[in-house]
Coordinates of C-alpha atoms in Angstrom, one line a residue:
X1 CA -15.1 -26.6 26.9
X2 CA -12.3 -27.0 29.5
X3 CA -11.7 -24.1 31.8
X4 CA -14.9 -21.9 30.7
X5 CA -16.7 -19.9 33.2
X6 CA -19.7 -22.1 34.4
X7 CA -22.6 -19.3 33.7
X8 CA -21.1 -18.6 30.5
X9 CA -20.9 -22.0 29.4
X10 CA -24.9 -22.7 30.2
X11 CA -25.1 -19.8 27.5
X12 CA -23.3 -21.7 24.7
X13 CA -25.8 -24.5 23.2
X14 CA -28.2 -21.7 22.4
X15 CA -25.5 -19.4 20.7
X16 CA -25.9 -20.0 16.6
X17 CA -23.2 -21.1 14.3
X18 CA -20.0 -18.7 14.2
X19 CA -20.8 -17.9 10.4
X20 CA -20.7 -15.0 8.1
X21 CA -21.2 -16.6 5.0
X22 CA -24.7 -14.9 4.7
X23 CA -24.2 -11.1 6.3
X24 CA -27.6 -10.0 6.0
X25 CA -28.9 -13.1 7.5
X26 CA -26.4 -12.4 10.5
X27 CA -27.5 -8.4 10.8
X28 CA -30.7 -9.3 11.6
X29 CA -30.1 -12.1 13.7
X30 CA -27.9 -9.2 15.7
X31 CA -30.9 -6.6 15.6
X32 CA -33.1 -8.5 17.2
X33 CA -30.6 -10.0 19.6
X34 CA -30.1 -6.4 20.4
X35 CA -33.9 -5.5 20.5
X36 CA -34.1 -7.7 23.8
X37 CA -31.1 -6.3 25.7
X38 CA -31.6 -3.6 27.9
X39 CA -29.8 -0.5 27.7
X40 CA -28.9 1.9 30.4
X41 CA -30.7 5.1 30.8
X42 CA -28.6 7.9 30.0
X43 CA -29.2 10.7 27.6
X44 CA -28.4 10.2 24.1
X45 CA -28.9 12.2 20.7
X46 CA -28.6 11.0 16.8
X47 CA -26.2 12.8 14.8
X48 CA -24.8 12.6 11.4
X49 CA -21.1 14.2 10.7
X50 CA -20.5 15.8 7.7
X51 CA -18.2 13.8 5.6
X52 CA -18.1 12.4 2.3
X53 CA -19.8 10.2 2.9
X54 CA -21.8 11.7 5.9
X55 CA -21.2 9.4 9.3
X56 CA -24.5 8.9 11.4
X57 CA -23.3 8.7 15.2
X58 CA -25.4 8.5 18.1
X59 CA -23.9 10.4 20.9
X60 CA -24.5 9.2 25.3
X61 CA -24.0 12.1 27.3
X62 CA -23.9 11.4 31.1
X63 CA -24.6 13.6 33.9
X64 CA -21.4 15.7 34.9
X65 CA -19.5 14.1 32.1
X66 CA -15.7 13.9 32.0
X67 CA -14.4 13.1 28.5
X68 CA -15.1 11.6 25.2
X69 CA -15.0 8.7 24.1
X70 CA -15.1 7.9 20.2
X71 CA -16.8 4.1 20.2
X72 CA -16.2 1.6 17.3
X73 CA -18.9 -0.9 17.5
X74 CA -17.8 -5.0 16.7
X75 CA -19.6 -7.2 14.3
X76 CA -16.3 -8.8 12.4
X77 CA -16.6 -5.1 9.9
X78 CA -19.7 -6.1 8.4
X79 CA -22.9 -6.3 11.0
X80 CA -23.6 -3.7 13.6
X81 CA -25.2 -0.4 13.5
X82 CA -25.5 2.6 16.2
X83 CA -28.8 1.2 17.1
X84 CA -27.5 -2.7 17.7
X85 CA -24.8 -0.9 19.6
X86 CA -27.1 1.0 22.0
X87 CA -26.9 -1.4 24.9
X88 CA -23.3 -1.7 24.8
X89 CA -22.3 2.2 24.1
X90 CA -24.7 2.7 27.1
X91 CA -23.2 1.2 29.0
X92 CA -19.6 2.7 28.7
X93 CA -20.9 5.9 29.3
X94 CA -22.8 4.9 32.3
X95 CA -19.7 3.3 33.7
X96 CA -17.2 6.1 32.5
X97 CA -18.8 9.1 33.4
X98 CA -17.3 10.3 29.7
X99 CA -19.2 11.4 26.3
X100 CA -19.7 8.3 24.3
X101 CA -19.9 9.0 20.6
X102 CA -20.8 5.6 19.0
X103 CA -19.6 5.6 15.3
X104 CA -22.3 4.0 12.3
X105 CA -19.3 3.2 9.8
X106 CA -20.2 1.6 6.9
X107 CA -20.1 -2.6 6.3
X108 CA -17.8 -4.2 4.1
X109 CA -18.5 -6.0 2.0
X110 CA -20.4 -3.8 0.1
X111 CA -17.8 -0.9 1.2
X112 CA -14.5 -2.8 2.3
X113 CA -11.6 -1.3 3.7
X114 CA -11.1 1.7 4.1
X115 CA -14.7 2.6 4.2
X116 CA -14.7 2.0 8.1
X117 CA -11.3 3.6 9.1
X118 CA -12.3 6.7 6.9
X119 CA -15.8 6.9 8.3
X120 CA -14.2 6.7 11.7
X121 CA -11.6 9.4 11.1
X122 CA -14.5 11.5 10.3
X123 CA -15.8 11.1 13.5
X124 CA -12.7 11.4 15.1
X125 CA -11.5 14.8 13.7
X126 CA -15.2 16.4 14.3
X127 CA -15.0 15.1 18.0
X128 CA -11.7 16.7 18.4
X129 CA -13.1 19.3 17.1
X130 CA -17.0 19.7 18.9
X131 CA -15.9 17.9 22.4
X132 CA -16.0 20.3 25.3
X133 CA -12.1 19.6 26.1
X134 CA -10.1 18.0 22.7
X135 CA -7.3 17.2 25.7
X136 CA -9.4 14.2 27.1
X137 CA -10.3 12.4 24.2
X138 CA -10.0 8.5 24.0
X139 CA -10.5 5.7 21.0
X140 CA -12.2 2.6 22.0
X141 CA -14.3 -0.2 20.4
X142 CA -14.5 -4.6 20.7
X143 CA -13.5 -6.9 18.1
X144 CA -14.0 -5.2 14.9
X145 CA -13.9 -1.9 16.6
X146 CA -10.9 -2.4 18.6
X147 CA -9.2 -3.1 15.8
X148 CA -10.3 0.2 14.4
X149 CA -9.3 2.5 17.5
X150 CA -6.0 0.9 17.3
X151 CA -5.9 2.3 13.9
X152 CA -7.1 5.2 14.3
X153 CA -4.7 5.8 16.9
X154 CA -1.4 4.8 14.6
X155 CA -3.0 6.9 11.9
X156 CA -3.5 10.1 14.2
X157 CA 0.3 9.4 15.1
X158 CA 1.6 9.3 11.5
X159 CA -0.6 12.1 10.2
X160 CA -0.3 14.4 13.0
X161 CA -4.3 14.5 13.4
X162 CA -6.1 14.9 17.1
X163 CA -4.3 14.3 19.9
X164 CA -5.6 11.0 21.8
X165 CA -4.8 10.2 25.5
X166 CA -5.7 6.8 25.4
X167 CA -7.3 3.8 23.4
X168 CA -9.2 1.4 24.8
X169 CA -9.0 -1.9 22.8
X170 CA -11.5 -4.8 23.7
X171 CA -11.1 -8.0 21.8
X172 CA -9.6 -6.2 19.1
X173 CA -9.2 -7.7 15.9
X174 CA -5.7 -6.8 14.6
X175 CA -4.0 -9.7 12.5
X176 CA -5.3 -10.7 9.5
X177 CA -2.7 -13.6 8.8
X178 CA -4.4 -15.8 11.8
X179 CA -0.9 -17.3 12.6
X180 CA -0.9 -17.1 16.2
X181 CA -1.4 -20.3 18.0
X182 CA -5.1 -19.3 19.3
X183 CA -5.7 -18.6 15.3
X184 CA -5.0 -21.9 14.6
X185 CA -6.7 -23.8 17.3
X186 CA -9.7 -22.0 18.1
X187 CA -11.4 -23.5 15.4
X188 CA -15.4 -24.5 17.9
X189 CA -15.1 -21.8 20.1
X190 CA -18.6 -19.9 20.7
X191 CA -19.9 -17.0 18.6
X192 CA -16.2 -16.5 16.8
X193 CA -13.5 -19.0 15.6
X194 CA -11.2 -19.4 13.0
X195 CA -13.3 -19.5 9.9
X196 CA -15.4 -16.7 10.9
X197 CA -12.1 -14.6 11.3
X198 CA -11.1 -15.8 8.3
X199 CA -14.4 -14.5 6.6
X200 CA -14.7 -11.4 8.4
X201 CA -11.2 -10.5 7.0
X202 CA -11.8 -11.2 3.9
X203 CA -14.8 -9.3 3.3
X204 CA -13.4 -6.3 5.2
X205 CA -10.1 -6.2 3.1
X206 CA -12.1 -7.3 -0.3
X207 CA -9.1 -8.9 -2.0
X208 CA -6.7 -6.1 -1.2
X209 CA -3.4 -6.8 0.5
X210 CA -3.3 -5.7 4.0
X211 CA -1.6 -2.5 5.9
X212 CA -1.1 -1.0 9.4
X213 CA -4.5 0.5 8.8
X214 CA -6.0 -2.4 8.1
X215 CA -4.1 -4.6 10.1
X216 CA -3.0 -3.0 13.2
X217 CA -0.2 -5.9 13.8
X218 CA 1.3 -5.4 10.5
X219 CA 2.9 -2.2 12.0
X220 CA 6.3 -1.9 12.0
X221 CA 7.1 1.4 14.6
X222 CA 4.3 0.9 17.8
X223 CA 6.0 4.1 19.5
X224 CA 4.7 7.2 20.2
X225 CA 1.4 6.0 20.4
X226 CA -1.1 6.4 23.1
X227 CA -1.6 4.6 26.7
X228 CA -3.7 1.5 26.0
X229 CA -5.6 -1.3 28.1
X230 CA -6.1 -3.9 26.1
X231 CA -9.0 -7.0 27.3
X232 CA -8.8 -10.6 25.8
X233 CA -10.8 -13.7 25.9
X234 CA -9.8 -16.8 27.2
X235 CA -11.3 -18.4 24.3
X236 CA -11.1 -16.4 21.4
X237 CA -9.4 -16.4 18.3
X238 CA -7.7 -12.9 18.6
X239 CA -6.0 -13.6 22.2
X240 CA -2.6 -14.3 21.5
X241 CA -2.6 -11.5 18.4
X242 CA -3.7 -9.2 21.2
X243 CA -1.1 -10.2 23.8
X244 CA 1.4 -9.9 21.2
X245 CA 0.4 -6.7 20.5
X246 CA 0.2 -5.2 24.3
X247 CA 3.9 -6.6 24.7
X248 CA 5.3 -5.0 21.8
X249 CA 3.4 -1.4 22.8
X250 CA 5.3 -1.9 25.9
X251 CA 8.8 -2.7 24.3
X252 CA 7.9 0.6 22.3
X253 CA 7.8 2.5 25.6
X254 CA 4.0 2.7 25.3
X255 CA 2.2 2.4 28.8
X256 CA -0.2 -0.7 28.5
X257 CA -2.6 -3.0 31.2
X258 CA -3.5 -6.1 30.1
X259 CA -6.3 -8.1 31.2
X260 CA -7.0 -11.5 30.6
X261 CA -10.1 -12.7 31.2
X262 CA -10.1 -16.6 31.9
X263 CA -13.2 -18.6 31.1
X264 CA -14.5 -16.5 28.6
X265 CA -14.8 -16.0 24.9
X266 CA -15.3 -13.7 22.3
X267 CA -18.2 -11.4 22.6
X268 CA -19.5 -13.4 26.3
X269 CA -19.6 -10.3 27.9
X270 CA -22.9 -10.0 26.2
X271 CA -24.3 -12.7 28.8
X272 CA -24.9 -9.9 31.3
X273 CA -26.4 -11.9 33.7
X274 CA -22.5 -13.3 34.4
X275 CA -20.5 -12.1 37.1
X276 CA -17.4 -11.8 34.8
X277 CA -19.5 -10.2 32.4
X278 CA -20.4 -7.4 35.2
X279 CA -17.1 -6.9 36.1
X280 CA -16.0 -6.4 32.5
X281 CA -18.1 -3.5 32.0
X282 CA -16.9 -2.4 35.3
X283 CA -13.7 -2.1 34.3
X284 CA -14.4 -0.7 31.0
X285 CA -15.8 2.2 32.7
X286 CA -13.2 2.2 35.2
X287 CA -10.2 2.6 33.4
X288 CA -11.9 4.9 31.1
X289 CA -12.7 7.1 34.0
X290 CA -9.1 6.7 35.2
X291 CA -7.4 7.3 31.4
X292 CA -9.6 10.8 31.1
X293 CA -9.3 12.2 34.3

């Protein structure tokens, strides 16, 4: 592919179909993908928070930490667990210096929308409510969980529920209508393209018509919602959806950064033996460091 990062690229012929016609097939493809990453060694605990249902969490709790971070994990709403998540969540909290609370939400589509937001508000409300300062508290995920942070923070607006400084939205998936031009035409890009957007969506909304919860782009009033920094892929599906979105935060009068990453593609940071891929994580825990400070 023209313009993709060189060490990336050597990555690609060994990356499987982008498919999720068979979920369980792909859950355990993404265990033991997982399995084989390391992780970075910082403290962590499992939790569940009471809820209805209850919401298992696994919580990263650096030396001297500044923070908290609730952290939705990606996986198109339907693979992806606290444990798969576990070298990725490490990470952020190595790099942020915060409280990472990765979030076990349940999978569509045996629980579609709005299983996930729900299970996320939980965790949200208790963190708010059990962090050591409810002032410095962020939303953040990738993908899938992107999308959710950026719904969690238009429903903590509308609601009136914990106050959040600042979501951090990676990849997000936001648009269920795949209209934008890289919708369209990212139809062979690795790990995610157009059809597997299009499946993830529909087995996370399950035949129901989308909202803003859902559908973060659906939203008609962006304002009064938290700082963001939002991170898109050269090649992925979700860019322009996510530019879009940045540039209406900021006609809203919300403070955004917005980093385009060229030569990548959806999930690559993954390939952490990549420069770009360092540098991603870098900044992950940079600006979280900076947004909770």
């Amino acid at each position: 592919m023209n313009g993709m990062d060189p060490e990336l690229e050597a990555f690609v012929p060994f990356f499987p179909k982008a498919d999720l016609t068979d979920v369980e097939k792909e859950r355990q493809f993404l265990a033991e993908l997982a399995a084989g990453i390391p992780a970075e060694d910082v403290e962590f605990e499992d939790l569940v928070v009471p809820g209805d249902p209850d919401v298992p969490i696994r919580i990263y709790r650096p030396h001297e930490a500044h923070g908290t971070v609730v952290w939705m994990h990606g996986g198109g709403w339907c693979i992806g667990d606290v444990v798969t998540e576990h070298p990725w969540a490490s990470r952020v909290a190595a790099r942020s210096q915060a409280t990472v609370i990765s979030v076990g939400y349940r999978l569509s589509p045996e629980n579609p929308f709005p299983a996930a937001l729900d299970d996320s508000w939980t965790v949200l409300r208790w963190a708010h409510e059990n962090c050591d300062d409810p002032d410095l508290l962020a939303v953040a995920g990738h993908s899938a969980g992107g999308g959710l942070a950026a719904a969690l923070a238009l429903k903590s607006r509308d609601e009136q529920g914990p106050p959040i400084r600042f979501q951090l939205l990676h990849q997000p998936g936001l648009d269920d209508r795949l209209t934008t031009w890289s919708a369209r035409h990212f139809t062979e890009t690795p790990w995610y393209n157009r059809a597997k957007a299009g499946q993830a969506w529909a087995h996370y909304l399950g035949g129901q018509p989308a909202t803003a919860y859902a559908a973060p782009a659906r939203a008609e009033d962006l304002s009064d919602l938290p700082p963001a920094y939002i991170a898109t892929a050269e090649f992925c599906p979700n860019r322009d959806e996510d530019i879009a979105y940045a540039v209406r935060l900021m006609q809203s009068d919300v403070q955004v950064e917005l980093h385009q990453w060229p030569g990548t593609f959806h999930g690559s940071q993954a390939l952490l033996s990549a420069d770009v891929s360092q540098r991603q994580f870098m900044e992950i825990g940079d600006v979280l460091r900076r947004a909770l400070t």
